[in-house]
Amino acid sequence: MAKGAEAAAASASRFPSIEKCDVSGGYRKSIAADLDGTLLISRSSFPYFMLVAIEAGSLFRGLVLLLSFPLIVIAYLFVSEALAIQMLIYISYAGLKVRDIELASRAVLPRFYASDVRAESYEVIQKCDRKVIVTANPTIMVEPFVKDFLGCDKVIGTEIEVDPKTRKATGFVKKPGVLVGKWKKLGLLKEFGDEQPEIGIGDRTSDHDFMSICKEGYMVHPSKTANPVPLDRLKTPLIFHDGRLVQMPTPINALITYMWLPFAFLLSIFRVYFNLPLPERIVRYTYPMLGINLVIKGTPPPPPSPGSPGSLYVCNHRTALDPVVISIALGRKASCVTYSVSWLSRFLSPIPAIALTRDREADAARIKSLLEKGELIVCPEGTTCREPYLLRFSALFAELSDRIVPVAVNIKQGMFHGTTVRGVKFWDAYFYFMNPRPTYEITFLERLPEEMTCGAGKSAIEVANHVQRVLAASLGFQCTQLTRKDKYMLLGGNDGKVESMYGKK
């Protein structure tokens, strides 16, 4: 305790607190900043290694990492920071394809990093022209986030070793090893040459080496009251992300999750197959009995009758369960159309699910035929979006019916996401129902006025954009022009078609 207090006092006398860094006079030339505990509120990188272990590896690998946590802490406290990080890298990375690590780092980690950015440090770094991150974490893990969301120019980090034949990580690191202490300083000297970084910021004594070669150095001290930066202030809006975990997998959260998993799986199976054979009008009452919170707002249109054709329900897309839950809210079966869903998922669907072909004329004829028979649910975004944004609406639905009823859909998930890009989509519904108390909120809005339909002379694009705006206003979401292809190219490196995702091995 005494040594810790002395070290803190020495640090304070040598490097003042980040709060004393005055950047009000305009932009500074350059900055070198540590990541964990400096730009991020959390001082531990364990949750991010856990995310890579699970999302690029498996739940079993994540469990091994969790069980190793006490040994990693002992190594950090009594041996060295470098050994602890090497252990994290080995357990999380060994045997994984570099491509999978890259995708997890780009698709999963940014969402968790983004919610952990420390406000004081962010204000300073945004006032500097040249931004360099110096971190003990693997470059491959942090680079996508710090470049895209923080606007940084360079990452000087630990470089992982890769088998050139298999393109898999060996679990070890390249020379000079884990980037801590003097190695951060040498990496920075190599990057800047004779030029000194104007500002250096870090959070621990091992950062003093690189901070000492900066013109000004500031310490970012741990604080329970540190505020995160609002997501809308980051360089890039966080619209798309992947991964199954909702909460940051800190050691305690990860332990709770793994303890819940066996019960969650059994509960999910029961929730799915108990309700599967029941009529929709009954399921809306069994949901609360099984811990599923179904909130229905607005007044659903009456069922179709002779002389009164069925309605076309146009909804935003949150999970693959949207059409099923809308049917439950209606109290009757309504058909739905889908693109990239497997035949097994369509077979098990409790409502008629018809596959579209992406041939515009053939799909239009199929949708018209379904509308003549009854009610139809469509999700014109073409894919799900987890954040409060709506993707561009396909205009095909507007050409096929004037009886358009917008339906706003929102969900709450406490532990697991019921959607995936890189995972197996068949398990989406099961993961959603593995949440202790999932919530589905369905809001039936007023039917589109005749003057806002194609029958009144509006173009299909005008109608689609209007419906998108109506749903966004109801949900408090923002409209975008992003598409399914944009999402899948960013998160999965493919266009989202079944043949693209599973056709090549």
mmCIF file of C-alpha atoms in Angstrom, residues 105-257:
data_model
loop_
_atom_site.group_PDB
_atom_site.id
_atom_site.type_symbol
_atom_site.label_atom_id
_atom_site.label_comp_id
_atom_site.label_asym_id
_atom_site.label_seq_id
_atom_site.Cartn_x
_atom_site.Cartn_y
_atom_site.Cartn_z
ATOM 1 C CA SER A 105 -12.197 -7.082 -34.327
ATOM 2 C CA ARG A 106 -14.092 -5.148 -36.994
ATOM 3 C CA ALA A 107 -17.627 -6.454 -36.392
ATOM 4 C CA VAL A 108 -17.871 -7.136 -32.648
ATOM 5 C CA LEU A 109 -15.325 -5.156 -30.627
ATOM 6 C CA PRO A 110 -16.144 -1.591 -31.829
ATOM 7 C CA ARG A 111 -19.567 -1.640 -30.170
ATOM 8 C CA PHE A 112 -18.000 -2.368 -26.764
ATOM 9 C CA TYR A 113 -15.023 -0.058 -27.259
ATOM 10 C CA ALA A 114 -17.366 2.759 -28.327
ATOM 11 C CA SER A 115 -19.336 2.663 -25.080
ATOM 12 C CA ASP A 116 -16.123 2.799 -23.020
ATOM 13 C CA VAL A 117 -14.339 5.872 -24.475
ATOM 14 C CA ARG A 118 -13.314 8.291 -21.727
ATOM 15 C CA ALA A 119 -14.556 11.842 -22.276
ATOM 16 C CA GLU A 120 -11.512 13.780 -20.958
ATOM 17 C CA SER A 121 -9.050 11.809 -23.076
ATOM 18 C CA TYR A 122 -11.251 11.977 -26.152
ATOM 19 C CA GLU A 123 -11.461 15.769 -25.924
ATOM 20 C CA VAL A 124 -7.666 16.001 -25.864
ATOM 21 C CA ILE A 125 -6.986 13.557 -28.670
ATOM 22 C CA GLN A 126 -9.526 15.219 -30.966
ATOM 23 C CA LYS A 127 -7.616 18.475 -30.618
ATOM 24 C CA CYS A 128 -4.482 16.929 -32.139
ATOM 25 C CA ASP A 129 -3.713 16.591 -35.833
ATOM 26 C CA ARG A 130 -1.588 13.446 -35.747
ATOM 27 C CA LYS A 131 -2.956 10.738 -33.452
ATOM 28 C CA VAL A 132 -0.882 7.663 -32.581
ATOM 29 C CA ILE A 133 -2.042 4.885 -30.249
ATOM 30 C CA VAL A 134 0.665 3.018 -28.305
ATOM 31 C CA THR A 135 -0.757 -0.138 -26.733
ATOM 32 C CA ALA A 136 0.226 -3.532 -25.407
ATOM 33 C CA ASN A 137 -2.859 -5.017 -27.071
ATOM 34 C CA PRO A 138 -2.505 -6.714 -30.459
ATOM 35 C CA THR A 139 -2.653 -4.214 -33.309
ATOM 36 C CA ILE A 140 -5.072 -6.480 -35.184
ATOM 37 C CA MET A 141 -7.541 -6.221 -32.304
ATOM 38 C CA VAL A 142 -7.687 -2.455 -31.762
ATOM 39 C CA GLU A 143 -6.853 -0.945 -35.154
ATOM 40 C CA PRO A 144 -10.335 -1.095 -36.755
ATOM 41 C CA PHE A 145 -11.923 0.774 -33.854
ATOM 42 C CA VAL A 146 -9.329 3.454 -33.184
ATOM 43 C CA LYS A 147 -8.987 4.331 -36.859
ATOM 44 C CA ASP A 148 -12.673 4.295 -37.820
ATOM 45 C CA PHE A 149 -14.276 5.653 -34.651
ATOM 46 C CA LEU A 150 -11.550 7.778 -33.029
ATOM 47 C CA GLY A 151 -9.925 9.017 -36.237
ATOM 48 C CA CYS A 152 -6.432 7.866 -35.230
ATOM 49 C CA ASP A 153 -3.679 7.661 -37.828
ATOM 50 C CA LYS A 154 -1.474 4.866 -36.514
ATOM 51 C CA VAL A 155 -1.499 2.012 -34.025
ATOM 52 C CA ILE A 156 1.786 0.878 -32.484
ATOM 53 C CA GLY A 157 0.855 -2.370 -30.775
ATOM 54 C CA THR A 158 1.852 -5.960 -30.174
ATOM 55 C CA GLU A 159 2.143 -7.943 -33.412
ATOM 56 C CA ILE A 160 0.859 -11.504 -33.303
ATOM 57 C CA GLU A 161 2.737 -14.371 -34.901
ATOM 58 C CA VAL A 162 0.983 -16.095 -37.808
ATOM 59 C CA ASP A 163 1.743 -19.467 -39.408
ATOM 60 C CA PRO A 164 2.382 -18.578 -43.089
ATOM 61 C CA LYS A 165 1.006 -21.917 -44.325
ATOM 62 C CA THR A 166 -2.269 -22.106 -42.415
ATOM 63 C CA ARG A 167 -2.774 -18.362 -41.864
ATOM 64 C CA LYS A 168 -3.611 -19.152 -38.260
ATOM 65 C CA ALA A 169 -2.341 -17.374 -35.167
ATOM 66 C CA THR A 170 0.247 -19.392 -33.229
ATOM 67 C CA GLY A 171 -0.641 -17.693 -29.948
ATOM 68 C CA PHE A 172 2.802 -16.132 -29.674
ATOM 69 C CA VAL A 173 3.951 -12.642 -30.626
ATOM 70 C CA LYS A 174 6.623 -11.246 -32.913
ATOM 71 C CA LYS A 175 9.789 -9.619 -31.611
ATOM 72 C CA PRO A 176 10.322 -7.515 -29.568
ATOM 73 C CA GLY A 177 7.398 -9.149 -27.750
ATOM 74 C CA VAL A 178 4.483 -7.608 -25.878
ATOM 75 C CA LEU A 179 4.673 -3.836 -26.206
ATOM 76 C CA VAL A 180 5.061 -2.586 -22.636
ATOM 77 C CA GLY A 181 7.512 -0.265 -20.885
ATOM 78 C CA LYS A 182 10.603 0.529 -22.939
ATOM 79 C CA TRP A 183 9.206 -1.191 -26.034
ATOM 80 C CA LYS A 184 6.465 1.417 -26.259
ATOM 81 C CA LYS A 185 9.134 4.109 -26.113
ATOM 82 C CA LEU A 186 11.248 2.448 -28.826
ATOM 83 C CA GLY A 187 8.173 1.948 -31.043
ATOM 84 C CA LEU A 188 7.299 5.602 -30.678
ATOM 85 C CA LEU A 189 10.873 6.707 -31.454
ATOM 86 C CA LYS A 190 10.806 4.592 -34.604
ATOM 87 C CA GLU A 191 7.501 6.150 -35.676
ATOM 88 C CA PHE A 192 8.368 9.796 -34.961
ATOM 89 C CA GLY A 193 12.122 9.756 -35.571
ATOM 90 C CA ASP A 194 13.739 13.016 -34.505
ATOM 91 C CA GLU A 195 10.357 14.665 -33.984
ATOM 92 C CA GLN A 196 8.906 14.637 -30.477
ATOM 93 C CA PRO A 197 5.181 13.957 -29.984
ATOM 94 C CA GLU A 198 3.705 17.120 -28.537
ATOM 95 C CA ILE A 199 1.466 15.318 -25.993
ATOM 96 C CA GLY A 200 1.740 11.904 -24.367
ATOM 97 C CA ILE A 201 -0.995 10.399 -22.179
ATOM 98 C CA GLY A 202 -1.027 7.156 -20.199
ATOM 99 C CA ASP A 203 -2.524 5.631 -17.071
ATOM 100 C CA ARG A 204 0.178 3.511 -15.404
ATOM 101 C CA THR A 205 3.870 3.603 -14.540
ATOM 102 C CA SER A 206 4.759 1.357 -17.483
ATOM 103 C CA ASP A 207 3.607 4.230 -19.734
ATOM 104 C CA HIS A 208 6.136 6.658 -18.278
ATOM 105 C CA ASP A 209 8.845 5.472 -20.686
ATOM 106 C CA PHE A 210 7.043 6.646 -23.810
ATOM 107 C CA MET A 211 5.511 9.681 -22.089
ATOM 108 C CA SER A 212 9.012 10.874 -21.135
ATOM 109 C CA ILE A 213 9.955 11.513 -24.782
ATOM 110 C CA CYS A 214 6.862 13.682 -25.394
ATOM 111 C CA LYS A 215 6.995 17.443 -24.919
ATOM 112 C CA GLU A 216 4.103 17.230 -22.462
ATOM 113 C CA GLY A 217 2.943 14.198 -20.487
ATOM 114 C CA TYR A 218 -0.325 13.685 -18.630
ATOM 115 C CA MET A 219 -1.644 10.863 -16.462
ATOM 116 C CA VAL A 220 -5.195 9.570 -16.743
ATOM 117 C CA HIS A 221 -6.034 8.421 -13.236
ATOM 118 C CA PRO A 222 -8.676 5.755 -12.501
ATOM 119 C CA SER A 223 -12.023 7.301 -11.609
ATOM 120 C CA LYS A 224 -15.381 5.734 -10.803
ATOM 121 C CA THR A 225 -17.053 8.936 -11.980
ATOM 122 C CA ALA A 226 -15.368 9.020 -15.401
ATOM 123 C CA ASN A 227 -17.932 9.703 -18.122
ATOM 124 C CA PRO A 228 -18.079 7.901 -21.467
ATOM 125 C CA VAL A 229 -18.310 9.873 -24.694
ATOM 126 C CA PRO A 230 -21.840 9.890 -26.217
ATOM 127 C CA LEU A 231 -21.895 7.574 -29.221
ATOM 128 C CA ASP A 232 -23.052 10.337 -31.552
ATOM 129 C CA ARG A 233 -19.830 12.263 -30.913
ATOM 130 C CA LEU A 234 -17.562 9.559 -32.299
ATOM 131 C CA LYS A 235 -16.082 9.978 -35.769
ATOM 132 C CA THR A 236 -18.323 7.283 -37.259
ATOM 133 C CA PRO A 237 -21.887 6.419 -36.165
ATOM 134 C CA LEU A 238 -22.204 2.927 -34.745
ATOM 135 C CA ILE A 239 -24.932 1.402 -36.921
ATOM 136 C CA PHE A 240 -23.807 -2.165 -37.579
ATOM 137 C CA HIS A 241 -22.234 -4.667 -35.213
ATOM 138 C CA ASP A 242 -22.232 -8.420 -34.714
ATOM 139 C CA GLY A 243 -21.723 -10.919 -31.909
ATOM 140 C CA ARG A 244 -24.048 -12.729 -29.551
ATOM 141 C CA LEU A 245 -23.231 -11.016 -26.235
ATOM 142 C CA VAL A 246 -25.213 -7.949 -25.168
ATOM 143 C CA GLN A 247 -23.202 -7.031 -22.076
ATOM 144 C CA MET A 248 -19.477 -6.400 -21.759
ATOM 145 C CA PRO A 249 -17.961 -9.790 -20.736
ATOM 146 C CA THR A 250 -16.135 -8.636 -17.640
ATOM 147 C CA PRO A 251 -15.088 -11.568 -15.437
ATOM 148 C CA ILE A 252 -18.248 -11.321 -13.315
ATOM 149 C CA ASN A 253 -20.557 -10.876 -16.328
ATOM 150 C CA ALA A 254 -18.876 -13.759 -18.136
ATOM 151 C CA LEU A 255 -19.215 -15.992 -15.076
ATOM 152 C CA ILE A 256 -22.934 -15.186 -14.774
ATOM 153 C CA THR A 257 -23.423 -15.832 -18.496
#
